[in-house]
Short mmCIF file of C-alpha atoms and ligand atoms in Angstrom, two decimals:
data_model
loop_
_atom_site.label_atom_id
_atom_site.label_comp_id
_atom_site.label_asym_id
_atom_site.label_seq_id
_atom_site.Cartn_x
_atom_site.Cartn_y
_atom_site.Cartn_z
CA MET A 1 143.92 104.45 92.35
CA GLU A 2 140.74 106.58 92.52
CA GLN A 3 138.24 107.37 89.34
CA LYS A 4 138.29 110.56 87.76
CA LEU A 5 135.12 111.48 85.41
CA LEU A 6 134.91 113.71 83.39
CA PHE A 7 131.09 114.84 82.16
CA GLN A 8 131.07 116.89 78.94
CA ASN A 9 128.57 119.29 77.69
CA ALA A 10 125.71 118.71 80.58
CA ARG A 11 123.30 120.99 80.91
CA VAL A 12 123.91 121.73 84.78
CA VAL A 13 121.01 122.17 86.98
CA ASP A 14 121.71 123.10 90.57
CA PRO A 15 118.72 124.82 92.17
CA SER A 16 121.51 124.94 95.73
CA GLN A 17 124.17 127.13 93.76
CA GLN A 18 121.57 129.08 91.27
CA LEU A 19 122.97 127.12 88.44
CA ASP A 20 121.02 126.21 85.57
CA ALA A 21 123.81 126.15 81.88
CA VAL A 22 126.19 123.73 79.99
CA CYS A 23 128.91 123.41 81.31
CA ASP A 24 131.25 120.48 81.85
CA VAL A 25 132.26 118.91 85.48
CA LEU A 26 135.13 116.87 86.85
CA CYS A 27 134.70 114.32 89.90
CA GLN A 28 137.37 113.27 91.61
CA ASP A 29 138.26 111.63 94.59
CA GLY A 30 134.05 110.56 95.48
CA ARG A 31 134.40 114.88 95.66
CA ILE A 32 132.50 117.82 92.60
CA ALA A 33 136.50 118.68 91.78
CA GLN A 34 135.58 121.47 88.82
CA LEU A 35 132.83 122.94 86.81
CA ALA A 36 133.54 124.83 84.01
CA PRO A 37 132.86 125.63 80.73
CA ARG A 38 135.02 123.60 79.24
CA ILE A 39 137.45 120.90 81.18
CA PRO A 40 140.43 119.83 78.77
CA ALA A 41 139.97 115.64 79.79
CA CYS A 42 143.58 113.84 80.13
CA ALA A 43 144.36 110.62 80.45
CA ASP A 44 143.45 109.23 83.51
CA MET A 45 139.93 110.51 83.57
CA GLU A 46 136.65 108.86 82.21
CA VAL A 47 134.56 111.13 79.90
CA ILE A 48 131.12 110.86 79.67
CA ASP A 49 129.32 112.48 76.60
CA ALA A 50 126.02 114.15 77.84
CA SER A 51 125.15 116.18 74.96
CA GLY A 52 121.47 117.16 74.81
CA LEU A 53 121.25 115.65 78.83
CA ILE A 54 120.57 116.98 82.09
CA LEU A 55 122.66 116.61 84.75
CA ALA A 56 121.34 117.39 88.36
CA PRO A 57 122.27 116.92 92.17
CA GLY A 58 121.43 113.34 93.25
CA LEU A 59 118.07 112.98 94.77
CA VAL A 60 117.62 112.49 98.75
CA ASP A 61 114.84 110.31 99.39
CA LEU A 62 113.91 110.91 102.97
CA HIS A 63 111.61 107.91 103.57
CA THR A 64 112.15 104.25 101.93
CA HIS A 65 111.24 101.11 103.38
CA LEU A 66 113.97 98.34 102.25
CA ARG A 67 112.72 95.45 104.75
CA ASP A 68 116.14 94.51 106.01
CA PRO A 69 116.67 92.37 108.51
CA GLY A 70 113.60 90.31 107.99
CA PHE A 71 111.58 90.68 105.27
CA THR A 72 114.06 89.93 102.49
CA GLU A 73 111.70 88.14 100.23
CA LYS A 74 110.15 91.81 99.79
CA GLU A 75 113.53 94.08 99.06
CA ASP A 76 116.98 94.11 100.53
CA VAL A 77 119.65 96.45 101.06
CA LEU A 78 120.88 95.70 97.97
CA THR A 79 118.40 95.32 95.77
CA GLY A 80 116.47 98.22 97.33
CA SER A 81 119.84 100.29 96.67
CA TYR A 82 119.53 99.84 93.12
CA ALA A 83 116.17 100.76 92.71
CA ALA A 84 117.34 104.25 94.13
CA ALA A 85 120.49 104.42 91.64
CA ALA A 86 117.94 103.32 88.77
CA GLY A 87 115.67 106.58 89.80
CA GLY A 88 118.50 108.47 90.24
CA VAL A 89 118.52 108.75 94.05
CA THR A 90 122.18 108.87 95.82
CA THR A 91 120.78 108.87 99.89
CA LEU A 92 117.85 107.71 100.87
CA CYS A 93 116.43 106.59 104.92
CA ALA A 94 115.83 103.51 105.54
CA MET A 95 112.63 102.90 107.61
CA PRO A 96 112.94 100.93 110.99
CA ASN A 97 110.25 98.45 110.42
CA THR A 98 112.26 95.47 110.27
CA SER A 99 111.91 92.62 112.16
CA PRO A 100 114.03 93.04 114.52
CA ALA A 101 113.03 96.84 114.12
CA CYS A 102 115.64 99.01 114.11
CA ASP A 103 115.79 99.74 117.53
CA THR A 104 119.16 99.13 119.17
CA PRO A 105 122.80 100.19 118.18
CA GLU A 106 123.80 96.25 116.57
CA THR A 107 121.24 96.62 114.01
CA VAL A 108 122.04 100.06 113.23
CA ARG A 109 125.22 98.28 112.33
CA TYR A 110 124.01 95.44 110.51
CA VAL A 111 122.32 98.03 107.82
CA LEU A 112 125.20 100.01 108.16
CA GLN A 113 127.59 96.88 107.03
CA LYS A 114 125.13 96.04 104.08
CA ALA A 115 125.38 99.72 103.09
CA LYS A 116 129.08 99.62 102.34
CA ASN A 117 128.59 97.13 99.10
CA ALA A 118 125.23 99.67 98.42
CA ALA A 119 124.33 101.63 94.89
CA CYS A 120 123.48 104.15 96.96
CA ARG A 121 123.72 105.92 100.31
CA VAL A 122 122.16 104.32 102.99
CA LEU A 123 121.02 106.25 106.28
CA PRO A 124 119.32 104.39 108.53
CA VAL A 125 116.39 105.66 110.98
CA GLY A 126 115.93 105.00 114.21
CA ALA A 127 113.35 103.80 115.55
CA ILE A 128 111.40 106.14 118.46
CA THR A 129 110.30 102.98 120.47
CA LYS A 130 111.50 99.50 121.17
CA GLY A 131 109.52 97.16 118.78
CA LEU A 132 108.21 100.49 117.32
CA SER A 133 105.35 98.96 120.29
CA GLY A 134 104.93 102.14 121.72
CA GLU A 135 105.64 100.83 125.13
CA THR A 136 109.41 102.48 125.97
CA LEU A 137 111.40 104.77 124.32
CA THR A 138 114.72 103.07 122.30
CA ASP A 139 117.83 104.61 123.89
CA MET A 140 118.05 106.87 121.18
CA GLN A 141 121.32 108.10 122.28
CA ALA A 142 122.88 105.42 121.51
CA LEU A 143 121.15 105.16 118.32
CA ALA A 144 122.71 108.00 117.65
CA GLU A 145 126.02 107.73 118.37
CA SER A 146 125.84 104.62 116.19
CA GLY A 147 125.10 106.58 112.63
CA VAL A 148 120.82 106.81 112.63
CA CYS A 149 120.43 110.09 110.27
CA ALA A 150 116.63 109.96 112.33
CA PHE A 151 114.58 108.65 114.22
CA SER A 152 110.39 107.50 114.12
CA ASP A 153 108.13 104.92 114.07
CA ASP A 154 107.06 104.65 110.94
CA GLY A 155 104.08 102.36 109.71
CA VAL A 156 102.85 103.00 112.89
CA PRO A 157 102.48 106.64 114.62
CA VAL A 158 104.02 106.59 118.04
CA ALA A 159 101.43 105.45 120.00
CA THR A 160 101.45 108.24 122.71
CA ALA A 161 101.74 112.00 123.16
CA GLN A 162 103.96 111.55 125.91
CA LEU A 163 106.46 109.02 124.44
CA MET A 164 106.23 111.81 121.34
CA ALA A 165 107.58 114.81 123.86
CA GLN A 166 110.01 112.73 125.17
CA ALA A 167 111.50 111.72 121.61
CA LEU A 168 110.96 115.33 120.64
CA GLU A 169 113.23 116.00 123.92
CA ASN A 170 115.82 113.73 122.69
CA SER A 171 115.47 115.20 119.04
CA ALA A 172 117.09 118.78 120.45
CA ARG A 173 119.07 116.86 123.01
CA LEU A 174 120.46 114.44 119.79
CA SER A 175 120.68 117.10 117.31
CA LEU A 176 118.30 114.63 114.67
CA PRO A 177 114.87 115.08 113.25
CA ILE A 178 111.85 113.09 114.01
CA PHE A 179 109.88 111.59 110.87
CA ALA A 180 106.20 111.13 112.11
CA HIS A 181 103.92 108.95 110.82
CA THR A 182 100.98 110.94 111.70
CA GLU A 183 97.47 108.51 112.47
CA ASP A 184 95.16 108.36 115.69
CA ARG A 185 94.46 104.66 115.29
CA THR A 186 91.42 104.37 117.28
CA LEU A 187 89.88 106.49 113.69
CA SER A 188 91.64 104.63 111.19
CA ARG A 189 91.40 101.81 112.55
CA GLY A 190 90.42 98.49 110.45
CA GLY A 191 90.32 100.58 107.48
CA ILE A 192 91.91 99.74 104.32
CA VAL A 193 90.44 102.73 101.48
CA ASN A 194 90.22 105.84 101.56
CA ALA A 195 87.07 106.41 104.38
CA GLY A 196 83.43 107.95 101.68
CA VAL A 197 82.82 106.80 98.97
CA TRP A 198 85.05 103.84 97.86
CA SER A 199 85.11 102.39 100.83
CA GLU A 200 80.97 102.04 100.85
CA LYS A 201 81.01 101.08 97.09
CA LEU A 202 83.36 98.88 98.49
CA GLY A 203 81.62 97.79 101.44
CA VAL A 204 85.16 97.67 103.01
CA ALA A 205 85.80 99.78 106.13
CA GLY A 206 87.73 103.38 105.64
CA ILE A 207 89.76 104.93 107.59
CA PRO A 208 89.15 108.94 107.74
CA ASN A 209 91.10 112.38 106.99
CA ALA A 210 90.44 112.48 110.76
CA ALA A 211 92.44 110.24 111.73
CA GLU A 212 95.92 111.79 109.71
CA ASP A 213 94.88 115.44 110.67
CA VAL A 214 94.08 114.48 114.30
CA GLY A 215 97.91 112.82 114.31
CA THR A 216 99.16 115.96 112.68
CA ALA A 217 97.79 118.18 115.12
CA ARG A 218 98.77 116.46 117.97
CA GLU A 219 102.08 116.90 116.74
CA LEU A 220 102.13 120.20 115.73
CA ALA A 221 100.56 120.70 119.40
CA LEU A 222 103.80 119.18 120.82
CA PHE A 223 106.62 120.89 118.62
CA MET A 224 104.79 123.96 119.69
CA ASN A 225 105.93 122.62 123.37
CA ALA A 226 109.24 120.86 122.27
CA PRO A 227 112.48 122.35 123.73
CA ARG A 228 114.90 124.90 121.09
CA GLY A 229 116.54 123.21 118.70
CA ALA A 230 113.76 120.26 118.59
CA ARG A 231 113.40 119.24 114.84
CA LEU A 232 109.86 117.95 113.54
CA HIS A 233 108.89 116.67 109.98
CA ILE A 234 106.06 115.04 108.85
CA CYS A 235 105.74 111.96 106.24
CA HIS A 236 103.27 111.49 103.74
CA VAL A 237 101.23 113.96 104.16
CA SER A 238 97.81 112.88 101.89
CA THR A 239 94.72 114.97 104.14
CA ALA A 240 93.77 119.30 102.83
CA GLY A 241 93.58 119.11 106.30
CA SER A 242 96.71 118.48 107.07
CA VAL A 243 97.76 121.22 104.76
CA SER A 244 96.47 123.23 106.28
CA MET A 245 97.41 122.92 109.78
CA LEU A 246 100.93 122.68 108.69
CA ALA A 247 100.71 126.65 106.61
CA ALA A 248 99.07 127.81 109.73
CA ALA A 249 101.49 126.60 112.30
CA LYS A 250 104.94 128.01 109.27
CA ALA A 251 102.81 130.73 109.42
CA ALA A 252 102.94 131.24 113.09
CA GLY A 253 107.07 130.81 112.55
CA LEU A 254 106.99 127.19 113.49
CA SER A 255 110.38 125.11 112.31
CA VAL A 256 108.41 122.06 110.98
CA THR A 257 108.68 120.26 107.96
CA ALA A 258 106.86 117.90 105.53
CA GLU A 259 106.85 115.14 102.89
CA THR A 260 104.63 113.99 100.36
CA CYS A 261 104.89 111.37 97.91
CA PRO A 262 104.00 111.56 93.88
CA HIS A 263 100.86 108.93 94.09
CA TYR A 264 99.18 111.72 96.42
CA PHE A 265 99.30 114.46 94.62
CA ILE A 266 99.04 112.72 91.39
CA PHE A 267 96.25 110.06 92.04
CA ASP A 268 92.63 109.85 94.25
CA GLU A 269 90.79 107.33 95.26
CA GLU A 270 88.73 106.35 92.08
CA LYS A 271 91.95 103.88 91.42
CA LEU A 272 90.29 102.19 93.68
CA SER A 273 88.19 100.86 90.86
CA LEU A 274 90.81 98.30 89.60
CA LEU A 275 90.26 96.59 92.89
CA ASP A 276 93.98 96.63 92.38
CA ALA A 277 95.91 96.36 95.66
CA ASP A 278 98.63 97.87 94.04
CA TYR A 279 96.72 101.05 94.62
CA ARG A 280 96.57 100.45 98.67
CA MET A 281 98.86 102.35 100.79
CA ASN A 282 98.54 104.13 103.78
CA PRO A 283 97.82 106.69 104.24
CA PRO A 284 95.67 106.34 101.01
CA LEU A 285 94.66 107.25 98.34
CA ARG A 286 92.41 110.32 99.24
CA THR A 287 89.60 112.27 96.74
CA LYS A 288 90.16 114.84 93.81
CA LYS A 289 90.13 117.70 96.44
CA ASP A 290 92.57 116.48 98.70
CA ARG A 291 94.55 115.59 95.61
CA ALA A 292 94.60 119.16 94.16
CA ALA A 293 95.44 120.43 98.04
CA ILE A 294 97.95 118.53 98.08
CA GLU A 295 100.00 119.68 94.84
CA GLN A 296 98.79 123.21 95.54
CA ALA A 297 101.01 123.21 98.70
CA LEU A 298 103.46 121.37 97.24
CA LEU A 299 104.03 123.64 94.67
CA ASP A 300 103.60 126.78 97.36
CA GLY A 301 105.80 125.64 99.66
CA THR A 302 103.63 124.26 102.64
CA LEU A 303 104.52 120.82 101.59
CA ASP A 304 108.71 120.63 101.12
CA VAL A 305 110.00 117.90 99.77
CA ILE A 306 109.11 114.92 97.97
CA ALA A 307 109.73 111.38 99.30
CA THR A 308 108.85 107.80 98.15
CA ASP A 309 107.89 106.19 100.85
CA HIS A 310 109.15 103.07 98.83
CA ALA A 311 107.34 100.37 100.53
CA PRO A 312 107.66 96.80 98.45
CA HIS A 313 105.74 93.90 99.31
CA THR A 314 106.23 90.33 96.68
CA PRO A 315 102.90 89.92 94.70
CA GLN A 316 101.68 87.17 96.46
CA GLU A 317 101.12 89.05 99.52
CA LYS A 318 99.12 92.28 96.94
CA ALA A 319 97.24 89.34 94.84
CA ASP A 320 93.77 90.27 97.36
CA PHE A 321 92.69 93.34 96.98
CA ARG A 322 91.03 92.96 100.66
CA THR A 323 93.99 91.71 102.71
CA ALA A 324 97.14 92.63 101.24
CA PRO A 325 99.09 94.80 103.18
CA ASN A 326 99.94 98.47 102.82
CA GLY A 327 102.19 100.18 100.64
CA VAL A 328 103.83 101.11 96.65
CA ILE A 329 107.05 101.43 95.06
CA GLY A 330 108.85 104.38 93.80
CA MET A 331 112.14 105.30 94.04
CA GLU A 332 112.63 104.14 90.16
CA THR A 333 109.39 106.41 89.01
CA SER A 334 109.58 109.33 91.79
CA PHE A 335 111.10 111.89 89.35
CA SER A 336 109.75 111.04 85.92
CA ALA A 337 106.35 110.97 87.36
CA SER A 338 106.90 114.41 89.44
CA TYR A 339 108.69 115.72 86.59
CA THR A 340 105.38 114.42 84.13
CA ALA A 341 103.11 115.62 86.78
CA LEU A 342 104.26 119.20 87.90
CA VAL A 343 107.15 120.40 84.88
CA GLU A 344 105.74 118.97 81.95
CA THR A 345 102.28 120.58 82.71
CA GLY A 346 104.40 124.14 83.76
CA LYS A 347 103.24 124.23 86.89
CA LEU A 348 106.99 123.96 88.40
CA SER A 349 110.21 124.08 86.84
CA LEU A 350 112.93 121.84 87.01
CA SER A 351 115.21 123.30 89.48
CA GLY A 352 111.90 123.63 92.07
CA LEU A 353 111.42 120.14 91.74
CA LEU A 354 114.77 119.68 92.17
CA GLU A 355 114.53 121.51 95.17
CA ARG A 356 111.92 119.18 96.33
CA MET A 357 114.12 116.08 95.53
CA SER A 358 117.61 117.04 96.10
CA CYS A 359 118.16 120.14 98.07
CA ARG A 360 115.63 120.46 100.55
CA PRO A 361 115.73 117.14 101.78
CA ALA A 362 119.53 116.97 101.91
CA LYS A 363 118.96 120.32 104.62
CA ILE A 364 116.52 118.37 106.50
CA LEU A 365 119.49 115.30 107.21
CA GLY A 366 122.23 118.05 107.41
CA ALA A 367 124.73 114.98 106.33
CA GLY A 368 125.41 116.75 102.56
CA GLY A 369 124.97 115.56 99.62
CA GLY A 370 122.24 117.63 97.08
CA THR A 371 124.48 120.00 95.75
CA LEU A 372 127.18 120.19 93.25
CA GLN A 373 129.46 123.15 94.89
CA VAL A 374 132.88 122.04 94.64
CA GLY A 375 133.92 120.01 97.15
CA ALA A 376 130.62 118.44 97.75
CA ARG A 377 130.37 114.88 97.69
CA ALA A 378 129.96 113.92 93.57
CA ASP A 379 126.37 112.74 94.07
CA LEU A 380 124.66 113.31 91.24
CA PHE A 381 122.78 111.85 87.82
CA LEU A 382 122.56 112.09 84.53
CA PHE A 383 118.74 112.28 82.53
CA ASP A 384 116.89 112.72 79.23
CA PRO A 385 114.46 115.47 79.52
CA ASN A 386 113.14 114.37 76.40
CA GLU A 387 112.69 110.82 76.60
CA TRP A 388 109.42 109.08 77.55
CA TRP A 389 108.53 105.32 78.92
CA THR A 390 105.97 103.38 79.67
CA VAL A 391 106.45 102.40 82.86
CA ASP A 392 106.79 98.23 83.38
CA PRO A 393 106.92 96.49 86.81
CA ASP A 394 108.94 93.58 85.56
CA ARG A 395 111.86 95.78 84.13
CA LEU A 396 112.47 97.42 87.66
CA HIS A 397 115.43 96.85 89.02
CA GLY A 398 114.07 96.69 93.16
CA ARG A 399 113.10 92.84 94.26
CA SER A 400 109.00 93.91 93.72
CA LYS A 401 106.63 95.27 91.78
CA ASN A 402 103.74 96.78 93.69
CA CYS A 403 104.04 99.86 91.31
CA VAL A 404 101.07 103.25 91.19
CA PHE A 405 102.96 103.61 87.55
CA LYS A 406 102.48 100.59 86.44
CA GLY A 407 101.51 101.37 82.52
CA CYS A 408 101.65 104.92 83.11
CA ARG A 409 103.92 106.90 80.06
CA LEU A 410 106.39 109.12 82.15
CA ARG A 411 108.39 112.01 80.45
CA ALA A 412 112.38 112.21 81.68
CA ARG A 413 114.32 109.51 82.30
CA VAL A 414 116.91 108.41 84.48
CA LYS A 415 120.09 108.01 81.97
CA LEU A 416 123.21 107.47 84.59
CA THR A 417 123.91 108.26 88.19
CA VAL A 418 126.47 108.54 90.10
CA CYS A 419 127.35 108.35 94.06
CA GLY A 420 130.22 109.05 96.38
CA GLY A 421 132.28 109.70 92.48
CA ARG A 422 131.48 106.05 91.70
CA ILE A 423 128.95 105.25 88.10
CA VAL A 424 126.25 103.18 90.41
CA TYR A 425 123.72 103.07 87.70
CA LYS A 426 124.43 103.60 84.19
CA ALA A 427 121.11 102.83 81.99
O1 DOR B 1 101.88 101.80 102.81
C1 DOR B 1 102.44 102.07 104.11
N1 DOR B 1 103.67 100.90 103.77
N2 DOR B 1 102.47 102.97 104.88
C2 DOR B 1 103.59 102.95 106.23
O2 DOR B 1 102.79 103.53 107.18
C3 DOR B 1 104.14 102.25 106.05
C4 DOR B 1 104.41 100.92 104.34
C5 DOR B 1 104.86 99.84 105.11
O3 DOR B 1 106.19 99.66 105.20
O4 DOR B 1 105.18 98.93 104.47
ZN1 ZN B 2 103.87 105.75 106.74
#
């Protein structure tokens, strides 16, 4: 028999229906069954007293790396989903840079099979080119039929403009978005941190802003010329230049969307003074000017979405600053870190934050979620807006520890997460 879950006295904040009110929420058969000022409890319901807590639509993370198959010492579908649930994330997109890459229906089915036991909804992203090697396109139609939610070569850019143009044609035909990692590798080659003051101080090769900007310009130019119905979403924007190109493209009526990640609007390259590889990711932490531009773009809507680029690597791999792979984890800290940086400071309303972390990414996927409307999937989370906590990587739920927010005191703590009507996390 299906579980019935009744939340009483929660402050319910749902930007999808301009709702911010104290009320009760009933979940039944995996769906939101009722929202009302007072819903009487029955014997067959599990009742949760949510007084003092905020109940919101579950977060939707468009950009994660679950490392499964192939790199399960870093993370796997299940451990990644535990990290998601503990962070209030109820739907995530899993990037295809696994081993093998998610470039065939068999691998899509493998991920979906594992996802059946996951603590959140796991939507595989299909590769654009076979093995992400930039030589030949995958059978995008077969991938679509096997259940991918989007296409990307993330980790690397799609190697040539010609392949990206074909991918955009297929995007239109298959009605699925392209998630673009924008980077010109002839410019970023060999770089491990932002090119500038810090790459010079440390005597290491840098990744210039131009590497991202040239990539963003290419994708926007291709998208302008793509068939009607093509969809383009730009991943992990880190530069002021990408932001101004996106603003111009949107002003000209292009329907592109874009994301950034908490580390790009919270930190800058000065973190590299710690010589800690946990602060290395691609694209890298940039200058104070870039950080400010990213924040402003997130506030004014030039950037639509906050995603994490959750990229687990083992402590052994991250031990050496110079040789460590790029990437930071993020699903368990993204909500609190974003809340602390944007809502606590008065820069953004709570519903503005939920739009960027739940409603808008859900809309980009078009696969449900991102709303508490009656009849919708019962994907939600409860958090305490007044609780401060200090991030201890050893107490997170994923398999890896490469967390940029370690030691940070953050406000707003996830208390309980429900996915498809089932409690998947309880603090
Ligand atoms: O920092 C990153 N890590 N950027 C990427 O694009 C890939 C990711 C990974 O897979 O580790
Ligand atoms: Zn990427």
